Amino acid sequence: MSNSNLITQKNRYDKDGECLQSGLGAEQIFEQIALSKNLEVKTAKRRENIQKHIDKHLIEENGQGWSVDIKARKKASRSDSEAQDEWIWVEFQNVRGNAGWLYGEADHIAFETQDDFIIVNRKSLVDYVEGVVDMGKPVRKSFLAKYKTYRRANRNDLLTMVELSEIKKNCDHFVWEK
């Protein structure tokens, strides 16, 4: 499926296509930055994207490579008018109840902000999030999901919100300016 078809495609989880469109935009921006850094960029195969949560493979001039799952800026709540950079939604389980992107196979997670991408080592993010999030009974409202688990109504996902500033303090990461 081409990017233009993906951008206009709607589904029951992304009714207006906004999430898909912003995600593809973030991937395109990330790829342009990677190319400007003389990295070879390979787009993950569809199955690899869905099952392993990998968007891109990056290969350095020395042949070393790493994979990344790219996360577009998100609203803290669907009712918010704009995306924000203070809180990051983290996915333990996806809408099908399978392992979420936190437990995927990407080496790094790239969080888009207004000015840059914060590229976090996924394993250090797992260690941090598992250590600070209350994994008890999920809260019922998204605004209560800060450092607590949250499950959307009639879905099998399990999410939390964590402060980006704390991720930067506690996880191995580097920054690419836009």
PDB file of N, CA, C and O in Angstrom, residues 69 76 86 96 130:
ATOM      1  N   ASP A  69      11.910   2.536  16.067  1.00  0.00           N
ATOM      2  CA  ASP A  69      10.460   2.703  15.983  1.00  0.00           C
ATOM      3  C   ASP A  69      10.209   4.185  16.229  1.00  0.00           C
ATOM      4  O   ASP A  69      10.618   4.720  17.262  1.00  0.00           O
ATOM      5  N   ALA A  76      -1.985  14.744  24.779  1.00  0.00           N
ATOM      6  CA  ALA A  76      -2.131  14.025  26.045  1.00  0.00           C
ATOM      7  C   ALA A  76      -3.518  13.394  26.104  1.00  0.00           C
ATOM      8  O   ALA A  76      -3.703  12.327  26.674  1.00  0.00           O
ATOM      9  N   GLU A  86       5.402  17.182  26.655  1.00  0.00           N
ATOM     10  CA  GLU A  86       5.709  16.914  28.058  1.00  0.00           C
ATOM     11  C   GLU A  86       5.490  15.457  28.448  1.00  0.00           C
ATOM     12  O   GLU A  86       6.262  14.901  29.230  1.00  0.00           O
ATOM     13  N   ARG A  96      -4.713  -5.206  19.903  1.00  0.00           N
ATOM     14  CA  ARG A  96      -5.051  -6.628  19.749  1.00  0.00           C
ATOM     15  C   ARG A  96      -4.676  -7.431  20.995  1.00  0.00           C
ATOM     16  O   ARG A  96      -4.885  -8.638  21.035  1.00  0.00           O
ATOM     17  N   GLU A 130       9.217   0.160  33.615  1.00  0.00           N
ATOM     18  CA  GLU A 130       8.789  -0.914  34.516  1.00  0.00           C
ATOM     19  C   GLU A 130       9.071  -0.566  35.980  1.00  0.00           C
ATOM     20  O   GLU A 130       8.381  -1.031  36.873  1.00  0.00           O
TER      21      GLU A 130
END
